[in-house]
Coordinates of C-alpha atoms and ligand atoms in Angstrom, one line a residue:
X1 CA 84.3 129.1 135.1
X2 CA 82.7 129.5 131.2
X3 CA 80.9 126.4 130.6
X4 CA 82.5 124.4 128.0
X5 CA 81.8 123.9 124.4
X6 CA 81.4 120.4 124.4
X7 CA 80.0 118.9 127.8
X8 CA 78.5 115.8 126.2
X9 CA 82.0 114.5 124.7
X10 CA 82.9 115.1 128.1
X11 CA 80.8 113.3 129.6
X12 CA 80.9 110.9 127.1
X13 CA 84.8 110.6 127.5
X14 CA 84.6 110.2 131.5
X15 CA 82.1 107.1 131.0
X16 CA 84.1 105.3 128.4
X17 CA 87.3 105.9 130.7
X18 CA 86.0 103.7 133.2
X19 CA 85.3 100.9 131.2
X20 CA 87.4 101.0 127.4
X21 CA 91.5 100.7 128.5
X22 CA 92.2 104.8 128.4
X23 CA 88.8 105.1 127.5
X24 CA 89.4 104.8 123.9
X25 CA 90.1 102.0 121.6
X26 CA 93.0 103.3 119.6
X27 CA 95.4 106.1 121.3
X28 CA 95.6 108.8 119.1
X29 CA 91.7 109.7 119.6
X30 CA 92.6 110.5 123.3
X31 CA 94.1 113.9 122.1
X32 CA 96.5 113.3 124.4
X33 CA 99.2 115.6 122.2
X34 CA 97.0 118.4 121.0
X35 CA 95.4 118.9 124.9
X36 CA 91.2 119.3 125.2
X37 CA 88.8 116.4 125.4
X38 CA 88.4 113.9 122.5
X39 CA 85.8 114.6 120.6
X40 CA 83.0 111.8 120.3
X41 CA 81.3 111.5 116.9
X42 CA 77.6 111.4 116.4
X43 CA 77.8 110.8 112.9
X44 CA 78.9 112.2 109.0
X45 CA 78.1 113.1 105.7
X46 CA 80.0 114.1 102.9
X47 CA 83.2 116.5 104.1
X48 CA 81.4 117.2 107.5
X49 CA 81.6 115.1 110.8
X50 CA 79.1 116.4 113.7
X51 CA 80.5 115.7 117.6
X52 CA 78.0 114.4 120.2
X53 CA 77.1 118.3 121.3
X54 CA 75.8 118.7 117.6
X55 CA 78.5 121.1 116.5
X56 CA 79.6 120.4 112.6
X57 CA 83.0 120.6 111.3
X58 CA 85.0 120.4 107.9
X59 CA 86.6 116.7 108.2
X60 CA 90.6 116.7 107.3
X61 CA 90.8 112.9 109.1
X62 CA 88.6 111.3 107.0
X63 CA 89.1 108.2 109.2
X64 CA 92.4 108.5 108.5
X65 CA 92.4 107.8 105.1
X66 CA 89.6 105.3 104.0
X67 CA 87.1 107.5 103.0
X68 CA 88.7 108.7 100.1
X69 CA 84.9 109.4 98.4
X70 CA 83.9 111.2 101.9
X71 CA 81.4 110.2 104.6
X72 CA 78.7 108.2 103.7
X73 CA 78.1 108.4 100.1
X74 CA 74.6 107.6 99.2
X75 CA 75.9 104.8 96.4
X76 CA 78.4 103.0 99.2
X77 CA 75.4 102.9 101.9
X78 CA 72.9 101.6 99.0
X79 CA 75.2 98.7 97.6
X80 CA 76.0 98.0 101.7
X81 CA 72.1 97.7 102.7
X82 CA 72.2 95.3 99.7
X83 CA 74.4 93.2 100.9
X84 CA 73.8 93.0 104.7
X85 CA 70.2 92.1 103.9
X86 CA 72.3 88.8 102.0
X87 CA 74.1 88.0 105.4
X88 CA 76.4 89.8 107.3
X89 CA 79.3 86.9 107.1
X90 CA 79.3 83.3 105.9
X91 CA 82.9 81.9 106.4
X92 CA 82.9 80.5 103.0
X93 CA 84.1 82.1 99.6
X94 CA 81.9 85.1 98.0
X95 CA 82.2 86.2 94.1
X96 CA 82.8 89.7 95.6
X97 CA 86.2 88.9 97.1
X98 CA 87.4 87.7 93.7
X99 CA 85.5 90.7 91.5
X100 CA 87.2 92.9 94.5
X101 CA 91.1 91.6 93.8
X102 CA 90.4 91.4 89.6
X103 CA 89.7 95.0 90.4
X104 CA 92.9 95.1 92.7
X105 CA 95.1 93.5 90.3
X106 CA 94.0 95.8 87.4
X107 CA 94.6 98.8 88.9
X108 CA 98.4 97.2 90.5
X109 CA 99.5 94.9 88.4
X110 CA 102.0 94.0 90.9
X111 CA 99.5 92.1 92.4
X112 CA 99.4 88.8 90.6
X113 CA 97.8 86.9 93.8
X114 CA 95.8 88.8 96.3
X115 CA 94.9 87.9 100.3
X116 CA 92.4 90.0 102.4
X117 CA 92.6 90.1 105.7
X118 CA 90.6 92.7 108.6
X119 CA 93.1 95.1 108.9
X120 CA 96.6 97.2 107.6
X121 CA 98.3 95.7 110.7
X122 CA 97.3 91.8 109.9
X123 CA 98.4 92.3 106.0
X124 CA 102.0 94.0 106.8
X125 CA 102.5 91.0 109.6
X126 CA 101.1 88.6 106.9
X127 CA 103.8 90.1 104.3
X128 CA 106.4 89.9 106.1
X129 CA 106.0 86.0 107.0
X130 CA 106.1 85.3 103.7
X131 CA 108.7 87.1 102.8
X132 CA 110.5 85.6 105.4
X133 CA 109.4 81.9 104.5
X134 CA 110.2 82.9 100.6
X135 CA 113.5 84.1 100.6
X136 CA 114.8 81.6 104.1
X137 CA 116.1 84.7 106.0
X138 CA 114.6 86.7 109.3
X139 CA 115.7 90.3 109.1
X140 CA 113.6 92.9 107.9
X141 CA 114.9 96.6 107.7
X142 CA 112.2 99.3 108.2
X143 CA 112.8 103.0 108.2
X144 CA 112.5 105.2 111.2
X145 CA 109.0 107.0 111.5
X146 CA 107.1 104.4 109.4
X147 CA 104.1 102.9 110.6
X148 CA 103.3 99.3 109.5
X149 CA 100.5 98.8 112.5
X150 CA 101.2 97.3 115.6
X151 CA 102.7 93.8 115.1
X152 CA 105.8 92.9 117.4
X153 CA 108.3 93.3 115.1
X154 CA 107.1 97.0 113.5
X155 CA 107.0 99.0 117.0
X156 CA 110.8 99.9 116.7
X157 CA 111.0 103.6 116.2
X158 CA 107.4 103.7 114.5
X159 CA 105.2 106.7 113.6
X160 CA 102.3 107.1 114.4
X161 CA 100.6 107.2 117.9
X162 CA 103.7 105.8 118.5
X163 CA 105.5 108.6 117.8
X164 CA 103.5 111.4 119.6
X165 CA 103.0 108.9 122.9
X166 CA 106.6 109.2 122.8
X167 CA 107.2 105.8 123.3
X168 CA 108.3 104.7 119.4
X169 CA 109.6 101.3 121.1
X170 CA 106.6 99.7 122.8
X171 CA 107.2 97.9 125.9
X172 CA 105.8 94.1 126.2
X173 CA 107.6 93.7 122.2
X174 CA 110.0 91.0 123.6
X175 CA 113.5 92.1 122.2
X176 CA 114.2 88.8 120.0
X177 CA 111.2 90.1 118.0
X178 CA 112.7 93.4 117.8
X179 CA 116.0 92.2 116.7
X180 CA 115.4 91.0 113.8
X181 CA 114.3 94.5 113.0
X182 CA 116.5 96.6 111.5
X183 CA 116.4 100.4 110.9
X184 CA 117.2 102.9 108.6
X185 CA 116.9 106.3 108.0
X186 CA 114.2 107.3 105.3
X187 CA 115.5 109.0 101.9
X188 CA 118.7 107.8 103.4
X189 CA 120.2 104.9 100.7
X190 CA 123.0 104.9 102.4
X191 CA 122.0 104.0 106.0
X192 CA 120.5 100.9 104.2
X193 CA 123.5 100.1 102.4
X194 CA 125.3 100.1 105.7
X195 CA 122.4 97.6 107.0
X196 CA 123.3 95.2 104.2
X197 CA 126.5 95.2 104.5
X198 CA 126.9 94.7 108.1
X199 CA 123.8 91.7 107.9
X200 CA 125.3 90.0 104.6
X201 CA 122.6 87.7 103.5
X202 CA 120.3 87.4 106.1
X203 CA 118.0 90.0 105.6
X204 CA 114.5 88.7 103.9
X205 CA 113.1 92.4 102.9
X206 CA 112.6 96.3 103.1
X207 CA 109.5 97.5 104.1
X208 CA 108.6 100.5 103.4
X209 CA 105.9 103.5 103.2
X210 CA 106.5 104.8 99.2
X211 CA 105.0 107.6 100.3
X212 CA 105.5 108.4 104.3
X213 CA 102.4 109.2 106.1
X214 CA 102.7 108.4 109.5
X215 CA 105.3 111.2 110.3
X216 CA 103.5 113.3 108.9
X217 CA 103.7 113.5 105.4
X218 CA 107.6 113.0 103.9
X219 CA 107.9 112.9 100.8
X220 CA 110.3 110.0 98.8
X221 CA 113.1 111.6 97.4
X222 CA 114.4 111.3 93.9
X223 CA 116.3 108.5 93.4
X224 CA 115.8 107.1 97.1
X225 CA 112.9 104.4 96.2
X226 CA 114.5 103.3 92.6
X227 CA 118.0 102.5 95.0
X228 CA 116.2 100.6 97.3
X229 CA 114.9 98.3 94.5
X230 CA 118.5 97.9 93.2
X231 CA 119.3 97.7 96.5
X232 CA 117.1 94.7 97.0
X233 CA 117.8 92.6 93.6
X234 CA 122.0 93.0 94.7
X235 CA 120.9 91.6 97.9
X236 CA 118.6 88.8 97.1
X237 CA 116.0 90.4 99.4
X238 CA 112.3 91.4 98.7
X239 CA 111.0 94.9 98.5
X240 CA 107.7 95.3 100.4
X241 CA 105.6 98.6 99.9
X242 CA 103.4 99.3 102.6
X243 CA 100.7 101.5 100.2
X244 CA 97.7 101.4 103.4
X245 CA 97.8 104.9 102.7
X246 CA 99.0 105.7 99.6
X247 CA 97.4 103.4 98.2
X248 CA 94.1 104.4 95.4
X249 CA 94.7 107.6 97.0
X250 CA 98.5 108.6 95.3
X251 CA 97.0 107.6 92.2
X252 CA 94.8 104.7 90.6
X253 CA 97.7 102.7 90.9
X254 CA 98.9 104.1 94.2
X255 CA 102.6 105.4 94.6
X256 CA 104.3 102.1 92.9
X257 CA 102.3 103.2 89.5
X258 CA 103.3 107.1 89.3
X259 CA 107.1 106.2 90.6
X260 CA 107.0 103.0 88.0
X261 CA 108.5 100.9 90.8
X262 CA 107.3 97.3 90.4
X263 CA 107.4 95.8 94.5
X264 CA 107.5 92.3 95.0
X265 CA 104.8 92.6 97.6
X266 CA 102.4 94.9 98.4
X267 CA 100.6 95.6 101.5
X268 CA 96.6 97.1 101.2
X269 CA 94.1 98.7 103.8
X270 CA 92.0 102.0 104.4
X271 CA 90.9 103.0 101.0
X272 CA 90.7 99.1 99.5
X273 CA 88.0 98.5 102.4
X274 CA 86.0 101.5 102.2
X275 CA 85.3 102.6 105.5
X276 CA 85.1 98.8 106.7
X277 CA 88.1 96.7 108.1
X278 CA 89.9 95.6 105.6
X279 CA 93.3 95.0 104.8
X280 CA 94.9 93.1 101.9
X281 CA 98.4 91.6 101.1
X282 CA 99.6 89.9 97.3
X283 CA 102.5 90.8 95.2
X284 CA 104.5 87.9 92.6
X285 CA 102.9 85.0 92.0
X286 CA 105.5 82.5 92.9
X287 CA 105.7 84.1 96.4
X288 CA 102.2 84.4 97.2
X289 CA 101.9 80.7 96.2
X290 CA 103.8 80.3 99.1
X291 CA 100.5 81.5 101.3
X292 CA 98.5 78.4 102.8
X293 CA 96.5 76.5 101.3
X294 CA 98.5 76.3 98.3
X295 CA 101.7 76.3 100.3
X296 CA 103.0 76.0 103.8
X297 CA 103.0 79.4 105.0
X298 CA 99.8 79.5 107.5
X299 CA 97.8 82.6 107.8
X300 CA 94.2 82.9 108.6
X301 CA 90.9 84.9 109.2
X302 CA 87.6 84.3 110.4
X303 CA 86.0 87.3 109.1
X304 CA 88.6 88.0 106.5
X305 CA 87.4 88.9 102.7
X306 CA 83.5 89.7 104.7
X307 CA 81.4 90.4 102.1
X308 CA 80.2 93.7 103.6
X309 CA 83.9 94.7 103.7
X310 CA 84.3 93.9 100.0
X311 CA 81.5 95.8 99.2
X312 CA 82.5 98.8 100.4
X313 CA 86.4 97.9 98.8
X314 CA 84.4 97.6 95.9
X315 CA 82.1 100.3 95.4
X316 CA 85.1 102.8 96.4
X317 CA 87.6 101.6 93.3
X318 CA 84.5 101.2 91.1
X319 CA 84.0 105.3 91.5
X320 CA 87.4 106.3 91.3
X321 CA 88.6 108.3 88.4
X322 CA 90.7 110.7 86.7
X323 CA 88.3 113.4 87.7
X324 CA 88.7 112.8 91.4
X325 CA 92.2 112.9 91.6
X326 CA 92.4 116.4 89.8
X327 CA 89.7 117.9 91.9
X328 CA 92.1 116.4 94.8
X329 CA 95.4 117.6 93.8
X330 CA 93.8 121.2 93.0
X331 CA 92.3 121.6 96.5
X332 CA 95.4 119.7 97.9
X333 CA 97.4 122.5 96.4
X334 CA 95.1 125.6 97.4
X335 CA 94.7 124.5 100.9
X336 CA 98.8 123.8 101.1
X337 CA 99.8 126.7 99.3
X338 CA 97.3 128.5 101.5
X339 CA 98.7 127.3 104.8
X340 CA 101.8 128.4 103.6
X341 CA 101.1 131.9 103.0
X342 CA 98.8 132.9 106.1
X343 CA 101.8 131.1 108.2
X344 CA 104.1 133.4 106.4
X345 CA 102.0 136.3 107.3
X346 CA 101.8 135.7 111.0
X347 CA 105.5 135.2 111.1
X348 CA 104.3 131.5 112.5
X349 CA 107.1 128.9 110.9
X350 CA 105.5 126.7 108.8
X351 CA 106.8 124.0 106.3
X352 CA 103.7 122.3 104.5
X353 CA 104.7 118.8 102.5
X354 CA 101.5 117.7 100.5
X355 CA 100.8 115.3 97.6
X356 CA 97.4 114.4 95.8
X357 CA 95.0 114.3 98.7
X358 CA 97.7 114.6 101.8
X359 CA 99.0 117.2 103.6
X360 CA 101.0 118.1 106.9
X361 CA 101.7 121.3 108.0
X362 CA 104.8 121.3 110.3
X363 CA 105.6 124.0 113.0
X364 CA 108.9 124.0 111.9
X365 CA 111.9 126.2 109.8
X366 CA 113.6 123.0 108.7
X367 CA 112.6 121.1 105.0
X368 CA 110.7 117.9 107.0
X369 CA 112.5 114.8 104.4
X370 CA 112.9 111.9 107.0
X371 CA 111.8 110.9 111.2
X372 CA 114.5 113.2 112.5
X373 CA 113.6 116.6 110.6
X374 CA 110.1 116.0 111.5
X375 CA 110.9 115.5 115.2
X376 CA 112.4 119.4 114.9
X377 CA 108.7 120.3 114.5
X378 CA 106.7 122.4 117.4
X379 CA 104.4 120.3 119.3
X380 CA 103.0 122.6 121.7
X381 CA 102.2 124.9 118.9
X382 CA 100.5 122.2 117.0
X383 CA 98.8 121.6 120.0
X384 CA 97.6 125.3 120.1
X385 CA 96.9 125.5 116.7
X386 CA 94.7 122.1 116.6
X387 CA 92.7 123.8 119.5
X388 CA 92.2 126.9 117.4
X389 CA 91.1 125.1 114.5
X390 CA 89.1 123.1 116.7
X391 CA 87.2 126.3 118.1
X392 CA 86.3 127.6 114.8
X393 CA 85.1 123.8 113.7
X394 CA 87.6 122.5 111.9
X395 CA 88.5 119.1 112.7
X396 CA 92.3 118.2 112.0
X397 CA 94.3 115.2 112.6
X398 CA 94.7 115.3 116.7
X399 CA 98.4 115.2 116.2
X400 CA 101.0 116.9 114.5
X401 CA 102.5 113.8 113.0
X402 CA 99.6 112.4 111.1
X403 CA 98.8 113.7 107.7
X404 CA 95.7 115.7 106.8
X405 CA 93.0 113.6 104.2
X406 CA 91.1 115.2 101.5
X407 CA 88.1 113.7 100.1
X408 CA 86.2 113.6 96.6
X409 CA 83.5 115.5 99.2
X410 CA 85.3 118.3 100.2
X411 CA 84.9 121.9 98.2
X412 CA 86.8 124.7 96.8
X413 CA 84.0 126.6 99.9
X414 CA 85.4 124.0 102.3
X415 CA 89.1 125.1 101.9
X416 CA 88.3 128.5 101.5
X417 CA 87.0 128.5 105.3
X418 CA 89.5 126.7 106.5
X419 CA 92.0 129.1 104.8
X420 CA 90.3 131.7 106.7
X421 CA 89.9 129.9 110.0
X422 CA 94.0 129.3 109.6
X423 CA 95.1 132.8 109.5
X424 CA 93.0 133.8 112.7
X425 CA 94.2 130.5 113.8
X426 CA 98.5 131.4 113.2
X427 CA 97.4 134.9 114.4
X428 CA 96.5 134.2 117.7
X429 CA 99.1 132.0 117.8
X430 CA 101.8 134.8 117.1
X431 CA 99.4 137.1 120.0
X432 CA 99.9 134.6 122.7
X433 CA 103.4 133.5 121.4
X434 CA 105.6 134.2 124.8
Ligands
PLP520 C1 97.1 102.6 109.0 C2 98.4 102.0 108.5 C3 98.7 100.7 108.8 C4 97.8 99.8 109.8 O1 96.6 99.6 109.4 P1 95.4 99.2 110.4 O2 94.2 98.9 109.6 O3 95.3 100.4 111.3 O4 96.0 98.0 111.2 C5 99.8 100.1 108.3 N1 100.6 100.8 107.4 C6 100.3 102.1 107.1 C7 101.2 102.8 106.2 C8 99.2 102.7 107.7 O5 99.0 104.0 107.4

């Protein structure tokens, strides 16, 4: 038997799967969809990431999606030194959680009040309440293949690991939480129509991904986000953009500030917290006023708004600028268009959706526009091609419904030889194809 390339990550893997439940602590690291043993990480820099056997590869996860300035940058780990040799926590207020949402609130201005909280998950459950509490009504409607983390009421028909553990309706969510959850199809207005008008008045708010990233990329299309804000003022219910992704990273101002779509709540995570956990809720004033201790609704956290966290949050919107979202789009756009073309080549069906730093690549001949379409794509060739990749140390998103990150860190060289690492990749693919 040829010894294998990575018998330290085994290793590794077959001690933490006797103690950590599936030996990892979120699913999608088990690489249970794309085969081979999960990689363990010894640590990062810039576009590179290094595995426990010391072999280096060109980063696309990024850590899915925080580390929008890529691994480690020397500024981030100077300012975070600084501030853990303050204290690591203090359970009290710190000036940096209110110079962190001034710098939130400039950059959304949807975001009259602002709430931090530990993670994308606690902020879209923490949304939700209120909107609930605000507007006196219990039914949400979310769209099929959007993640909005793993509270009860989100794991109907979610993306994410969801999605690829083929289980999008978790088990253990009791149904009465899941009933008050209502779907619709995404760049679908009408499915939502047909929501509202079979719930009259007793739906509290949309949620939704502005820019889907948890299927994969999908792309909004014209029109769809504009009807779902008319949609909401007809209906007297609240429109809630999940921007954990697309957030800093569409733009400055996320995807609400390039579609000019004014949400009445937002909800915040990955690149607001830096690498850290962080996650962040706010939106109008009069319904965040609603949030405890100013008004009844009660939500909590003992580590929330950690001044480490903040930090991070902080020194990553400090350093964005025009300068890194062009250098983004540009290698976005070489590495998609790219992709494209060496698929084309080795008659391997391909259809790449990208915007600004994201990308998916689907092994499929149908447009991918909604959770359906994107379902049409190849698995087991994902699978294949993800080992490929793997082999010639590139290191892509584990599944083929998660989108691909770029970083301020990655290079014109970096894409380049993973442009060239793709066509033996598709090749080999088309060799073995039966
Ligand atoms: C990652 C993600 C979440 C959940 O955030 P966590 O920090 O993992 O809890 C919620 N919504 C979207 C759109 C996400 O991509």
């Amino acid at each position: 038997m040829a010894r294998s390339r990575y018998p330290r990550s085994e290793r590794l893997f077959a001690s933490s799967s006797r103690i950590l439940a599936g030996g990892v602590n979120s699913p999608v690291r088990a690489f249970k969809s794309v085969g081979g043993t999960p990689l363990f990480i010894d640590r990062a820099r810039g576009s590179r990431i290094e595995d426990a056997d010391g072999h280096k590869y060109i980063d696309y996860v990024m850590s899915w999606g925080p580390l929008i300035h890529g691994h480690a940058p020397k500024g981030l780990l100077k300012a975070l030194s600084r501030a853990a040799a303050r204290g690591t926590s203090f359970g009290a207020p710190t000036e940096l959680e209110t110079r962190l949402a001034q710098r939130v609130a400039m950059l959304m201005p949807s975001m009259e009040r602002v709430r931090f909280v530990s993670s994308g998950t606690e902020a879209a459950m923490s949304a939700v309440r209120v909107a609930r509490a605000a507007t006196k009504r219990d039914r949400i409607i979310k769209f099929e293949g959007c993640y909005h983390g793993h509270a009860d009421s989100f794991l109907v028909q979610a993306g994410s690991g969801a999605m690829t553990l083929g289980v999008p309706t978790s088990p253990g969510v009791p149904k009465a939480a899941a009933a008050d959850t209502l779907l619709a199809r995404y760049n679908d207005l009408e499915s939502v129509q047909q929501v509202f008008s079979r719930n009259p008045g007793t739906i509290a708010a949309i949620i939704v991904e502005p820019i889907a990233g948890n299927m994969g990329l999908v792309l909004p299309q014209e029109g769809f986000l504009d009807g779902l804000r008319t949609l909401c003022h007809h209906e007297g219910a609240l429109l809630i953009f999940d921007e954990v992704i697309s957030g800093f990273r569409a733009s400055t101002g996320g995807a609400q500030k390039i579609m000019e779509i004014r949400p009445d709540l937002t909800i915040l995570g990955k690149i607001i917290g830096g690498g850290l956990p962080v996650g962040a809720y706010g939106g109008r004033l009069e319904i965040m006023d609603l949030v405890a201790p100013a008004g009844p609704v009660y939500q909590a956290g003992t580590l929330s708004g950690n001044p480490l966290a903040m930090t991070a949050g902080l020194w990553s919107l400090e350093n964005l600028s025009a300068k890194l979202y062009k250098h983004l789009a540009k290698l976005t756009g070489t590495l998609a268009a790219g992709l494209a073309d060496a698929a084309r080549e080795a008659e391997v069906p391909l259809q790449v959706n990208a915007h600004g730093s994201l990308l998916t690549p689907f092994f499929t001949d149908q447009p991918v526009r909604d959770f359906q379409s994107a379902l049409s794509a190849n698995t087991e060739r994902y699978g294949a091609f993800h080992r490929a990749m793997l082999s010639r140390d590139i290191y892509l998103p584990p599944s083929q419904f998660e989108a691909w990150f770029l970083s301020g860190a990655h290079t014109p060289r970096d894409v380049e030889t993973t442009l060239r690492a793709a066509r033996q990749s598709f090749r080999e693919l088309r060799d073995t194809a039966s």
